[in-house]
Every structure is written in C-alpha cells, then in structure tokens.
XYZ file of C-alpha atoms in Angstrom:
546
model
C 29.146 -16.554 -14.527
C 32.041 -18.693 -13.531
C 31.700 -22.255 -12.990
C 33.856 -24.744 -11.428
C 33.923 -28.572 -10.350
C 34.037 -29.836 -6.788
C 34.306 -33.393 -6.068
C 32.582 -33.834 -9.417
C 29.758 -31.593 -8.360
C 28.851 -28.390 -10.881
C 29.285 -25.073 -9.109
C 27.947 -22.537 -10.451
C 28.859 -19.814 -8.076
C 32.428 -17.166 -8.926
C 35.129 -17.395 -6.018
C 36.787 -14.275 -5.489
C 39.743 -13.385 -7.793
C 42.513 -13.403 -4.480
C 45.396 -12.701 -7.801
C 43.657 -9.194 -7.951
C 43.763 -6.423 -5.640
C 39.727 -5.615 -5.635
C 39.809 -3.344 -2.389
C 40.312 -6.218 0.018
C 42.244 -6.191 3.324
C 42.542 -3.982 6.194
C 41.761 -1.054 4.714
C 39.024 -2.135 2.105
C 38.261 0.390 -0.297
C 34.605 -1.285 -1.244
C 31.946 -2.431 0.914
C 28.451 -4.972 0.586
C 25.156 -3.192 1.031
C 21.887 -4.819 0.897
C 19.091 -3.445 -1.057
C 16.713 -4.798 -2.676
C 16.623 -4.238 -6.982
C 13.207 -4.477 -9.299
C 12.754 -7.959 -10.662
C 11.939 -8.152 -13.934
C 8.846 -9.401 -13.809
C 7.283 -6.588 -11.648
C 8.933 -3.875 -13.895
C 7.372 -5.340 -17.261
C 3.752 -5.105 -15.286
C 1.526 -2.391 -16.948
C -0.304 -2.775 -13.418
C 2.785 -2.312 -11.589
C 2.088 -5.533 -9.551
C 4.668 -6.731 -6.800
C 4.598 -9.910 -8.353
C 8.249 -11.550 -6.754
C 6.220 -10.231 -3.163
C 3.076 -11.794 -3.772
C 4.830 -15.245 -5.392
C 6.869 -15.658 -2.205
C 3.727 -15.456 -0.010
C 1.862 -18.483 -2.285
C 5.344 -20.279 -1.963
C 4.671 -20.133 1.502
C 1.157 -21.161 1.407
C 0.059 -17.833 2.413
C -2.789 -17.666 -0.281
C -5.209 -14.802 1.315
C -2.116 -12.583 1.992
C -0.690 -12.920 -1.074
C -4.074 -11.889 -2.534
C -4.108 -9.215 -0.622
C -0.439 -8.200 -1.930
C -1.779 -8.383 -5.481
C -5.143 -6.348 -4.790
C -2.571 -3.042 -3.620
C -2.336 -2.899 -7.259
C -4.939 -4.709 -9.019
C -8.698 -4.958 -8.165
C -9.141 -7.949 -10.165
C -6.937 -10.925 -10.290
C -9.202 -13.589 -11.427
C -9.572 -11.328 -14.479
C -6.181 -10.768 -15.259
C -4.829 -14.050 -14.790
C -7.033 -15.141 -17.620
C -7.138 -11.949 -20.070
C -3.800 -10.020 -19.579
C -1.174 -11.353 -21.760
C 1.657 -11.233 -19.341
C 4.481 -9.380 -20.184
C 6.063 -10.138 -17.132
C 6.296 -14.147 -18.160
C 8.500 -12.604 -21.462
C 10.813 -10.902 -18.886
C 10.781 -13.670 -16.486
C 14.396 -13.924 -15.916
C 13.795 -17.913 -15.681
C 13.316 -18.204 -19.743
C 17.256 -17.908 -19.648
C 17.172 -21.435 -18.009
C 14.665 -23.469 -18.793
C 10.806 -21.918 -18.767
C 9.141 -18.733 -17.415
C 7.744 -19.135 -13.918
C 3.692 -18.711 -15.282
C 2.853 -15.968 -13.323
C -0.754 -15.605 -15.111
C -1.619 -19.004 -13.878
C -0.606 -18.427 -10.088
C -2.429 -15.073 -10.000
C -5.631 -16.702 -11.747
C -5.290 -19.702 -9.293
C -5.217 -16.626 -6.311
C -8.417 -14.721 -8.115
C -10.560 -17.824 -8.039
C -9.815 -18.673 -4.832
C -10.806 -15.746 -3.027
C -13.900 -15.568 -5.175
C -14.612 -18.940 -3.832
C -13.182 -17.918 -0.115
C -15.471 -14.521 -0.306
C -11.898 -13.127 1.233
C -12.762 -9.125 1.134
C -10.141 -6.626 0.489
C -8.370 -4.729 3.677
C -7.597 -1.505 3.534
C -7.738 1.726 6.171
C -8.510 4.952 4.542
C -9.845 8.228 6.349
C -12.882 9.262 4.511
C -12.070 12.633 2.447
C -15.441 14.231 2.021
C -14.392 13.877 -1.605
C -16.410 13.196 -5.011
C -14.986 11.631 -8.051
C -17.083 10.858 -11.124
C -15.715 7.817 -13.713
C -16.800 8.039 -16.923
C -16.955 4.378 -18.544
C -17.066 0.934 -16.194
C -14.339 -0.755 -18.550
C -10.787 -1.917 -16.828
C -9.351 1.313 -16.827
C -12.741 3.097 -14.792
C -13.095 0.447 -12.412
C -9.710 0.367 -11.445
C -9.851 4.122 -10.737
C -12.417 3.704 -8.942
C -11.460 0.958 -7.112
C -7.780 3.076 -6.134
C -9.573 5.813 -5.109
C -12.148 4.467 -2.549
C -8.984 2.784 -0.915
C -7.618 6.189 -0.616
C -10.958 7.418 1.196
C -12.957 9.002 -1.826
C -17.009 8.787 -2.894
C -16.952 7.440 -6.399
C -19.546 6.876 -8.772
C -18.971 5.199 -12.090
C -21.506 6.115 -15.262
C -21.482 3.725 -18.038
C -23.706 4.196 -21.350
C -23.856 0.054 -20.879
C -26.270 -2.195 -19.364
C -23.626 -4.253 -17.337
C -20.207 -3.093 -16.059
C -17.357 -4.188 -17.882
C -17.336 -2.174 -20.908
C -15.756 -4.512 -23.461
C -14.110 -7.125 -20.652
C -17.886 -8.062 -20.816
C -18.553 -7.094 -24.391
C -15.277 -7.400 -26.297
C -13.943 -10.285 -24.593
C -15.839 -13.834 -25.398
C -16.826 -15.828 -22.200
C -14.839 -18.898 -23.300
C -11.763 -16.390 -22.744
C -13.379 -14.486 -19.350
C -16.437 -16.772 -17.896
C -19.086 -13.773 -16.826
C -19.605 -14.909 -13.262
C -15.631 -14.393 -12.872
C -16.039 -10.741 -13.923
C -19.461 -10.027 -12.177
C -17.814 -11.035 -8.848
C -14.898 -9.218 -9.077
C -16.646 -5.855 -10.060
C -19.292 -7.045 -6.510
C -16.021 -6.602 -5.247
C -15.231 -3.022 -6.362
C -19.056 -2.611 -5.465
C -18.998 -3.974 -1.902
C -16.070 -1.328 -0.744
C -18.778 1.277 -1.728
C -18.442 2.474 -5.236
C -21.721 3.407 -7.066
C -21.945 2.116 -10.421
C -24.852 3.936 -12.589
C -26.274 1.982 -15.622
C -27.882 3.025 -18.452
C -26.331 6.501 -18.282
C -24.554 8.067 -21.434
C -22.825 11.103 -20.354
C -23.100 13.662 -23.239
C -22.189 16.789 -21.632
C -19.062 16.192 -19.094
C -19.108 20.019 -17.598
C -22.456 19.576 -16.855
C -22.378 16.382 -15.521
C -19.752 17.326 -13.162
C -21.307 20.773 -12.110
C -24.716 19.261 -11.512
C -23.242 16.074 -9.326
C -21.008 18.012 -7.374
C -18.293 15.901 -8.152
C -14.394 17.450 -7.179
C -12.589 15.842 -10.074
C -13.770 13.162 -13.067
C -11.484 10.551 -14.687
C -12.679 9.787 -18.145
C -11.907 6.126 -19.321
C -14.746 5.287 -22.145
C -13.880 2.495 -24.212
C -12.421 2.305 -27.799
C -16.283 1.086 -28.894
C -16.613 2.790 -32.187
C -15.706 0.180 -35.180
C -13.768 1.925 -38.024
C -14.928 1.824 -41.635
C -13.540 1.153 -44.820
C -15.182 1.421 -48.239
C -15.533 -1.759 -49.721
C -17.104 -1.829 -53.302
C -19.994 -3.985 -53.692
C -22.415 -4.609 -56.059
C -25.299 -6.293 -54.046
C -23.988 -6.411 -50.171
C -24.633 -9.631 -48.357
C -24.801 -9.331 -44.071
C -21.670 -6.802 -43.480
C -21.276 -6.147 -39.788
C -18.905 -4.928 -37.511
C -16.765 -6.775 -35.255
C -17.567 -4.825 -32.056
C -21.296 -5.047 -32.487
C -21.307 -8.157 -33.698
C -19.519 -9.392 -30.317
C -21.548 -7.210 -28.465
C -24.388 -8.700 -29.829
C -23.312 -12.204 -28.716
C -22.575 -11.181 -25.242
C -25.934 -9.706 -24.440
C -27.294 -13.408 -25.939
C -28.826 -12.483 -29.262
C -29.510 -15.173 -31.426
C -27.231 -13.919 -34.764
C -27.682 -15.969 -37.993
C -24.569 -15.944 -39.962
C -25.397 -18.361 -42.414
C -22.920 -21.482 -43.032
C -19.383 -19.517 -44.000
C -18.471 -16.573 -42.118
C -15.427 -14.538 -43.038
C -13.637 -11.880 -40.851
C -11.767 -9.003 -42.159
C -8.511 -8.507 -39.858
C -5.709 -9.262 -38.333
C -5.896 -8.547 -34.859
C -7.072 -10.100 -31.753
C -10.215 -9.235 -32.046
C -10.480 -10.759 -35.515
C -9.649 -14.180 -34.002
C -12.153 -13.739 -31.463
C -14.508 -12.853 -34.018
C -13.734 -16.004 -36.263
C -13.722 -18.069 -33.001
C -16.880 -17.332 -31.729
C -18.841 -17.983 -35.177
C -17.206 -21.422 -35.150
C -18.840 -21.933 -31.652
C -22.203 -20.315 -32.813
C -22.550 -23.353 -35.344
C -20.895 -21.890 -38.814
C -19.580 -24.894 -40.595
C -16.646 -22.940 -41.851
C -14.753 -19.253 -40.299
C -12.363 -17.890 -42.544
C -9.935 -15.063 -41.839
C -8.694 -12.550 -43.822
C -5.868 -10.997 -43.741
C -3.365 -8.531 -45.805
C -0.014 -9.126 -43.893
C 1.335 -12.748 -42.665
C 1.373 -14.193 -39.432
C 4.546 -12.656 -37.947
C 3.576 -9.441 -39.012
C -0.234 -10.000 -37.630
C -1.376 -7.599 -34.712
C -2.940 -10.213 -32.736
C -1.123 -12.363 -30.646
C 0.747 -15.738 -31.964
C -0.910 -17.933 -29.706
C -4.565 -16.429 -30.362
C -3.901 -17.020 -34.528
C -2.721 -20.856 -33.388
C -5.567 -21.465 -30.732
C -8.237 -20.470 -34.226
C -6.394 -22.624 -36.032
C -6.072 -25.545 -33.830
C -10.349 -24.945 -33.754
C -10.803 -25.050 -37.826
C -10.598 -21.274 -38.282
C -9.092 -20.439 -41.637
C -6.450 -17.904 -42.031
C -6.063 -16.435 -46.032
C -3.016 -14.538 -44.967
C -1.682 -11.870 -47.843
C -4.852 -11.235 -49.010
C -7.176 -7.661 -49.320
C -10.620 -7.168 -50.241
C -11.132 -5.523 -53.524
C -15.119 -6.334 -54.094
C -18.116 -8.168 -52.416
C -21.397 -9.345 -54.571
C -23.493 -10.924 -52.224
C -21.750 -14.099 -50.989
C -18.614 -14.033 -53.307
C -15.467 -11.663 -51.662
C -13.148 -10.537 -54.512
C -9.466 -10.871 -52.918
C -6.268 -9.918 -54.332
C -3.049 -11.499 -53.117
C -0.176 -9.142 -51.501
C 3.116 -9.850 -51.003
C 5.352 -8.068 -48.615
C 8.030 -5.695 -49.024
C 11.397 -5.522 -47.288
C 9.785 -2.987 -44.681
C 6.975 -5.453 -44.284
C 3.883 -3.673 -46.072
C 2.017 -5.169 -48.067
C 2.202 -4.576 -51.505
C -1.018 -5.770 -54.494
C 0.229 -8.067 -56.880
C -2.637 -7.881 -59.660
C -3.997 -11.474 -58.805
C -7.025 -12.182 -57.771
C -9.258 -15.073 -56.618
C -12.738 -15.646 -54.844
C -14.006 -16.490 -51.718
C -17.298 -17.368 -50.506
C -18.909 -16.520 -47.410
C -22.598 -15.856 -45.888
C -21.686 -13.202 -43.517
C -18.679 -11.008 -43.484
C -17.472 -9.334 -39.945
C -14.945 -6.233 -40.453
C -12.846 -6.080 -37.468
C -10.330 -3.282 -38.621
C -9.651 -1.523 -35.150
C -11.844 1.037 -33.084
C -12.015 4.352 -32.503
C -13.064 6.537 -29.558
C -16.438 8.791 -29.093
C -14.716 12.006 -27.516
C -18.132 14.417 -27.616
C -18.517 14.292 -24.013
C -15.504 16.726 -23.898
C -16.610 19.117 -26.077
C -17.725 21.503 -23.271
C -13.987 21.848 -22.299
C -12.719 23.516 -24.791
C -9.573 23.529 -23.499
C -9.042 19.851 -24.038
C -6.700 19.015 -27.008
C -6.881 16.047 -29.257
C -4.961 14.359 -31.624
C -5.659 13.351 -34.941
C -7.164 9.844 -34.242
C -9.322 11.525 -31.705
C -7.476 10.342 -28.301
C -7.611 13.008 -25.375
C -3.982 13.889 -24.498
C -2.929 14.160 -21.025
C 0.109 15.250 -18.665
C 2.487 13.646 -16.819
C -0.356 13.261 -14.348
C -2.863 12.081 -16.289
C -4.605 15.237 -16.625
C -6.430 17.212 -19.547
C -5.651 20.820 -20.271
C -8.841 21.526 -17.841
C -8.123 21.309 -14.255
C -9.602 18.248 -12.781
C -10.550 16.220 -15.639
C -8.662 12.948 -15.683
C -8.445 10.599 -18.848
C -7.037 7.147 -19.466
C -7.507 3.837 -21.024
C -8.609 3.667 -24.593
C -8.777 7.759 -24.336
C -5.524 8.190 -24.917
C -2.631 8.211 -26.781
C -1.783 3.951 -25.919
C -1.558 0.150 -26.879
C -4.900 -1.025 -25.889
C -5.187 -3.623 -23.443
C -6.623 -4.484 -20.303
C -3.882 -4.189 -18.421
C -2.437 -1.123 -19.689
C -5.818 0.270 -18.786
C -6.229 -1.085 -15.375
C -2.713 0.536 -14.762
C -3.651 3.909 -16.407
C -6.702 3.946 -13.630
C -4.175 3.173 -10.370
C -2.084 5.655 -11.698
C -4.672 8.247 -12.503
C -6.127 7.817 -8.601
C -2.769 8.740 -7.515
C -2.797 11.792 -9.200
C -6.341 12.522 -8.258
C -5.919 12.001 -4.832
C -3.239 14.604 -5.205
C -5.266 17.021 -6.655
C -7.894 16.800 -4.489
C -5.068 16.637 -1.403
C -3.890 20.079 -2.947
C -0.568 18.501 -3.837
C 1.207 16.457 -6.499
C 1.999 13.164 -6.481
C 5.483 12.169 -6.836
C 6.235 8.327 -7.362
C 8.695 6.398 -5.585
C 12.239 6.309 -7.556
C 13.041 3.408 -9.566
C 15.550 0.962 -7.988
C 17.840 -0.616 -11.178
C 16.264 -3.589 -12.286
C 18.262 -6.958 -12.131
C 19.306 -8.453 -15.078
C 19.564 -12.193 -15.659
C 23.647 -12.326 -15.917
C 23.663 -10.477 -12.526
C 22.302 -13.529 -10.448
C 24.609 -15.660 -8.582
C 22.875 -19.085 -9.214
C 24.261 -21.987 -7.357
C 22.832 -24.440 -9.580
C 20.357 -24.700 -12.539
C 17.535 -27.290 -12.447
C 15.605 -28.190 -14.751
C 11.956 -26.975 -13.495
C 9.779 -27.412 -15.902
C 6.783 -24.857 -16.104
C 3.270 -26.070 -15.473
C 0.832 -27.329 -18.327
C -2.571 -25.089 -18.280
C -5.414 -27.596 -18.446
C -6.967 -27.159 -21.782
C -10.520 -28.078 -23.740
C -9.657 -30.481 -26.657
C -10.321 -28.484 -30.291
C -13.104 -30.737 -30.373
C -14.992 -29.692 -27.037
C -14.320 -26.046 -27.981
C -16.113 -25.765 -31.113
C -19.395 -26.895 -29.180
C -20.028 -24.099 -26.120
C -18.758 -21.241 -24.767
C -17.151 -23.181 -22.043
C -13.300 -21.515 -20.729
C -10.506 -23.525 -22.759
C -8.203 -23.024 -20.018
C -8.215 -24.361 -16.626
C -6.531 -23.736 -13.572
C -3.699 -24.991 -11.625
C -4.375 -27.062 -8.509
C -2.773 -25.594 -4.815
C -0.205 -28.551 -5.137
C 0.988 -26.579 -8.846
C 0.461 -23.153 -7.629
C 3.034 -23.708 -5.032
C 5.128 -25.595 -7.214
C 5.067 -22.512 -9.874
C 5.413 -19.811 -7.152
C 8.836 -22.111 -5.747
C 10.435 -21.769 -9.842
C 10.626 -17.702 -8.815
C 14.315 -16.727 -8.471
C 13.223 -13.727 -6.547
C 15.369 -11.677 -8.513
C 16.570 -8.610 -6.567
C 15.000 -9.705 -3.244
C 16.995 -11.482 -0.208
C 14.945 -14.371 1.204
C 17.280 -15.174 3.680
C 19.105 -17.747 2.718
C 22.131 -17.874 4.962
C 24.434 -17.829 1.978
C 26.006 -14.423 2.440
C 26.129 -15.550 5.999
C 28.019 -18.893 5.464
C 30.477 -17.223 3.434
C 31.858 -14.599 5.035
C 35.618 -15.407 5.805
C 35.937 -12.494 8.416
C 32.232 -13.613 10.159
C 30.872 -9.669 9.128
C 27.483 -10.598 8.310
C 24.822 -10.675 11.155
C 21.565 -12.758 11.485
C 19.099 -10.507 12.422
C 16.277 -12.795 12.404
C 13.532 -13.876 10.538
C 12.193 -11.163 8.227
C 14.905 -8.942 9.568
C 17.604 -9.684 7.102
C 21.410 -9.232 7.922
C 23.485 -6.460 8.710
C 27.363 -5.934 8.039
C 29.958 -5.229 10.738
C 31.891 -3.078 8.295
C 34.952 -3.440 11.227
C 35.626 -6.441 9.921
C 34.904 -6.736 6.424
C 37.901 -6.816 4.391
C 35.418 -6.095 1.175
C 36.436 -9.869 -0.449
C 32.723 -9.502 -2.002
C 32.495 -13.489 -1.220
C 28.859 -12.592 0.291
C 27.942 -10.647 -2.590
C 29.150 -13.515 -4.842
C 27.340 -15.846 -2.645
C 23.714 -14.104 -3.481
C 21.581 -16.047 -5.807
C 19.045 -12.906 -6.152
C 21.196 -10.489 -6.748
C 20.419 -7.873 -3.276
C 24.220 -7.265 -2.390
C 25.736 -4.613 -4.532
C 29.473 -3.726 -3.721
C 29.616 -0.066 -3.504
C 32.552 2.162 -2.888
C 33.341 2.569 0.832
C 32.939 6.332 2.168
C-alpha cells in the first residue's frame, strides 16, 4: 500500500501511476465494477454467519434487525457469543492493525438482549405437509431443527436426555454457558413449533422412522461415550470419567472428590474438568498431561484461565500406575515431530479422585437397521456431499461424523443438513450459492490507520471464581457494542462512502441513493482506477472492458 505526505498529513491511499499506460484514456481498455467480496470474518464462520451485515446494522443502532440478520444462520446467539471460539476474530482482517474487532462479544451483547427484549424470530414459510425426525437435542439437532421449521417443515427432536442441550447443557460448565441463557434460546426453537421429546433413546432408527411417519431423519447424537485406557493399579481409588463426571455436576449431584483431584488430559474438556473441582471445594486440581502447552488440544486461553484459578498443569507427564491415592507418572520429553517420547523417570503424585478425560466416542447402534450405512474405523457415520448416509433420507452431522468437534461446527453441520433436506423432500438438490473471492487484508485501500483499541470483556477476579458457578465473563454495554461494531472495516462491502464518488476525475460515478449504491457511466470513464483506489473495503475490482 503506498503512502504519501500531504501538508504533513499521512495518506495512506495509492494515486494512480499517470507514468504507466494502465488502459486509461479515450479508449480505456479496463473498467470499475462493483461487487461485493466475502470478508474474512464471515468466511472463517463454521455457521456461515453474515457477520460484516449484521455488525453494520449494531453500528447503526439497529439491534433487533441485526439479530434478526444473525438468526438466518444461527438459532442461538446468546450461546455462541459465549461458547464458540471465534474463528472469525483470528481472520479479522483488523489484527493486521491493531486488534480484532470482538465479534463474540457483539453477538453475545445481541443474544442477551433479545432474550431480555422477548424479540421473536421472523420468518414466512409455506407449510410443507412434511415430517422430519432429529435424533439428539445437542447444537447440531437443534439447529436442524430450527432451519427446517423456517423452511415450513414438522420437526420433532428425540433426545435420550432429560433436558435439551445434549452436552451445551452437560459438557459445558454453567460458569462458561449460564443455564437460563441456553433454556431460553432452545424456548425459542420451541416457540416456532418444534417438538422436543425427552426421555426417549432411539434404539432402532428404521423403526422409529417407519412407525412416526417421518419423510426424512437427521441424526446428530452427541460424542457422549468417554474412551478408556488401561491404567494398572493395584488398589483403585475413585476413577471416573470426565463426561459423567460433568454430567453429574450439571444435573446437581453432590460429588465428593476428596481434597486433591487430578485430571488425565489435555484437552478442553480436561480444563473444564480441573476447573469445576476447584469450584466444587477441592483444595488442590492438578492436570495431567503427556505433551506441553503448545502442543495441548485445548485452547491457550482455557489452560491460562485454570491456571490463573490455582489449577495445576504437570505437563510431559503419563500415567504408568495408580495405588489408591498415589499416581505413578513418568516424565516425556518431545521429539522433533512433537510426540512424546518416555524417558525412564518417574515420580509420584497424590490425589483423592482421578477424572480421565481422554476424548469421546460415538454410540452408532441406532443405525444398525440400515445396513447400508458405512462407518469408519472410530465409529463416525460417513456422509455425502449432502450430508446424507448411504440410505436415502437419513441425514447425519455433528459429532456423527467424520469432524473437529465443536459447537459451532455442529450448529453449521445442522443449517447445512436442512438445506439438503429440504431438497430432498422438495424432490431436488440443493445447490449453494458460488463463493465470491474473499478479500484479503493487503487488498484494502485504508485511508488512515487508528489506533482502536478492542474492548476489555468484564471478568470475575481468580478469587470470585473459585467460589460459585457464577459466568467469568461479562458483557459489553450498548455504548461498547457500538463502539466494537464501528472497528469493522467491512471488508468487501461498499457502505457508501462517497469516496469513489469524490474521486472520479471524469465525474463517472453516480449517486444512486441511500442503500442504492453507485453506478458507472462507462462513457466517460477513462479506466484511471482512482475510484477503485479510493475504496477502503475493497468492492471495486478493475476488470477488463468487453
């Protein structure tokens, strides 16, 4: 990007080149055409939000609209912005200048406030005499669900669960997702007419489908099933598994863990794990761990949030042996690929309880009366293009199949399987929109760079953590949501500016009016690309003139 001086003022936008013959004069051989490109943000989104769309809106103060914006694509926004760890922030083309706009925070501020509002979604659909079953009432079943009652179907979820959630409610500790944040956004999903069925453990899927009457079924149970490992011991002490064990503290069980509670793991459910026992009143939460923290699975920030609490991390250590409250570890040290490799020592640890939170698998029985249905080795369901199985009609997604597991990635597996559903059931196939590019960060035209800084999240002191499930982080105020939303470059997207408009040499460009955009009178543009240079956002593209 060029830069000049002007009266001692920093310029950051590129004159034309006049020395070079670039197509300009009577008989120009390129021409500007608007259209808009992908910002980066929206393209990282597993959810495939419109995030730049929905951003502009809260700039303008259009809060219930730019809900609205978010909820074409996600049912649950007050979830996400708490629990989906935002890919589009690490895209953010902002980072390049001083912070990523927080997009998590702006969307959470939006969730909450229609929750508080009682704002209802809007949406027209003709009703299509359709039935879809849902297997599972996790992120990636209720946002199924959720896409295809918008598109006019009858949907009932099953879950084998007492509440709806799957393991949002289960997996995910309430000082990370408060539960009356999640039970009003699945009221939500409720409210536009979805059934969701308790207590109901589908074992049979052909006959669950035959007997309902249901036209297609979208399988998205949860990765639930904790995987084992054979750890010699002479006299066990209280082993348990990660999943149950924060299962067990969602539906309010009173566990006793003793005073020292190690957790076997490195991923983010192991700091969750370790967290939580902190908060449940053990004196000391110990982690281990065979690899080191930049080779962890979990997040960076979740291993620093444990330790700013008091959790212990023994990082490059395995478990060789338990005998009742001593663990038998032997150091590892990595290789140059990164594994781990045992060095022959060894040293003891002491703990009352020990909580193995080595990853989960999926219980895939339910398929077994569709033989056609093919697996792979680590039991996931695979699927087409479309999200279909090898039998016609049976949809899977989320923690089913073949994917990293997140929220997000399943909430976008369920939009995307209702697409394809609806096309089944439509007798079609469902062909997505084609890509635009998507704009880079050295393709902006900035006129200046400010220093912005991002917002501070509100956070619980260590201290007040350790005490109650209370949410560590709080939410931005309107005054900061605004502020956040006005850091968006809008990469990719005119907003109007005027700056194409002011300069033109040859007066081409045309004002067409708020929300209307411009238009080039290609009879006089010369092709100097000065409007195209002019663009902050990147939504002029020279092209070759036909």
């Amino acid at each position: 990007m060029g830069e000049q001086r002007i009266s001692g003022v920093r310029d950051l936008t590129t004159p034309p080149d006049l020395t070079k013959s670039d197509g300009t004069g009577p008989s120009a051989r390129r021409q500007p055409v608007y259209q808009n490109y992908i910002p980066p943000c929206n393209n990282a989104c597993p959810a495939g939000e419109n995030i730049q769309g929905w951003l502009d809106k809260v700039y303008k103060q259009e809060f219930e609209e730019a809900w609205q914006v978010i909820l074409e694509n996600n049912a649950m926004p007050a979830v996400h912005g708490r629990v989906c760890y935002h890919p589009c922030e690490s895209s953010c083309n902002r980072e390049n200048v001083d912070n990523a706009v927080s997009i998590h925070q702006v969307e959470r501020f939006l969730g909450d406030l229609a929750i508080e509002k009682g704002w209802k979604p809007k949406f027209q659909a003709r009703e299509s005499g359709k039935r879809v079953l849902v297997v599972g009432a996790g992120p990636s079943g209720l946002s199924a669900a959720y896409h295809l009652r918008r598109l006019g179907h009858q949907v009932e979820i099953r879950d084998a669960g007492p509440i709806a959630g799957g393991m949002m409610h289960f997996g995910i500790p309430a000082y990370r997702l408060p539960r009356d944040i999640l039970a009003a956004e699945i009221k939500r999903i409720e409210d536009m007419g979805v059934k969701i069925t308790l207590d109901h453990k589908v074992d049979d899927l052909r006959a669950e489908k035959d007997n309902g009457g249901f036209d297609a079924v979208f399988v998205a149970v949860g990765a639930h099933i904790s995987k084992k490992i054979d750890i010699p011991a002479r006299e066990a002490g209280k082993i348990m598994d990660a999943v149950d064990y924060l299962r067990d503290v969602g539906k309010g069980k009173d566990l006793k863990l003793g005073r020292k509670v190690a957790v076997y793991g490195g991923g983010n459910t192991a700091m969750d794990a370790a967290r939580t026992a902190k908060r449940l009143g053990a004196e000391e939460a110990l982690i281990i761990y065979r690899r080191d923290m930049e080779n962890m699975p979990a997040h960076k920030f979740e291993a620093e949030e444990a330790l700013e609490e008091g959790v212990k991390i023994n990082w490059l250590r395995t478990i060789k042996e338990i005998d009742v409250d001593q663990i038998k570890v032997e150091k590892m040290e990595l290789d140059e690929n990164g594994r781990p490799q045992p060095t022959g020592e060894f040293e003891l640890l002491e703990a009352d309880a020990l909580i193995l939170a080595l990853g989960q698998n999926i219980d895939s029985d339910l398929l077994k009366s569709f033989p056609e249905i093919d697996f792979k080795d680590d039991g996931t369901v695979m699927v087409d293009h479309q999200m279909m199985t090898a039998a016609a009609g049976i949809f899977a997604g989320g923690d089913m199949v073949p994917s990293d597991r997140t929220v997000t990635i399943a909430t976008g597996h369920g939009k995307k399987a209702a697409r394809h559903i609806h096309a089944f059931l439509s007798g079609s196939v469902h062909q997505p929109a084609e890509k635009s590019p998507v704009v880079p960060f050295n393709e902006l035209h900035l006129w200046y760079h400010t220093d912005a800084q991002v917002s501070q999240q509100p956070t619980l002191s260590p201290e007040e953590r350790n005490t109650s499930f209370k949410e560590v982080l709080g939410s931005l105020t309107e005054k900061e949501a605004v502020y956040e939303a006005s850091r968006c470059y809008s990469c990719g997207n005119c907003f109007e500016c005027d700056g194409c408009y002011g300069a033109c040499p040859e007066d081409a460009i045309i004002k067409l009016g708020p929300g209307r955009y411009y238009q080039v009178d290609y009879s006089k543009c010369t092709g100097c690309s000065a409007c195209t240079l002019q663009c902050p956002t990147a939504a002029i593209h020279m092209e070759e003139r036909k």
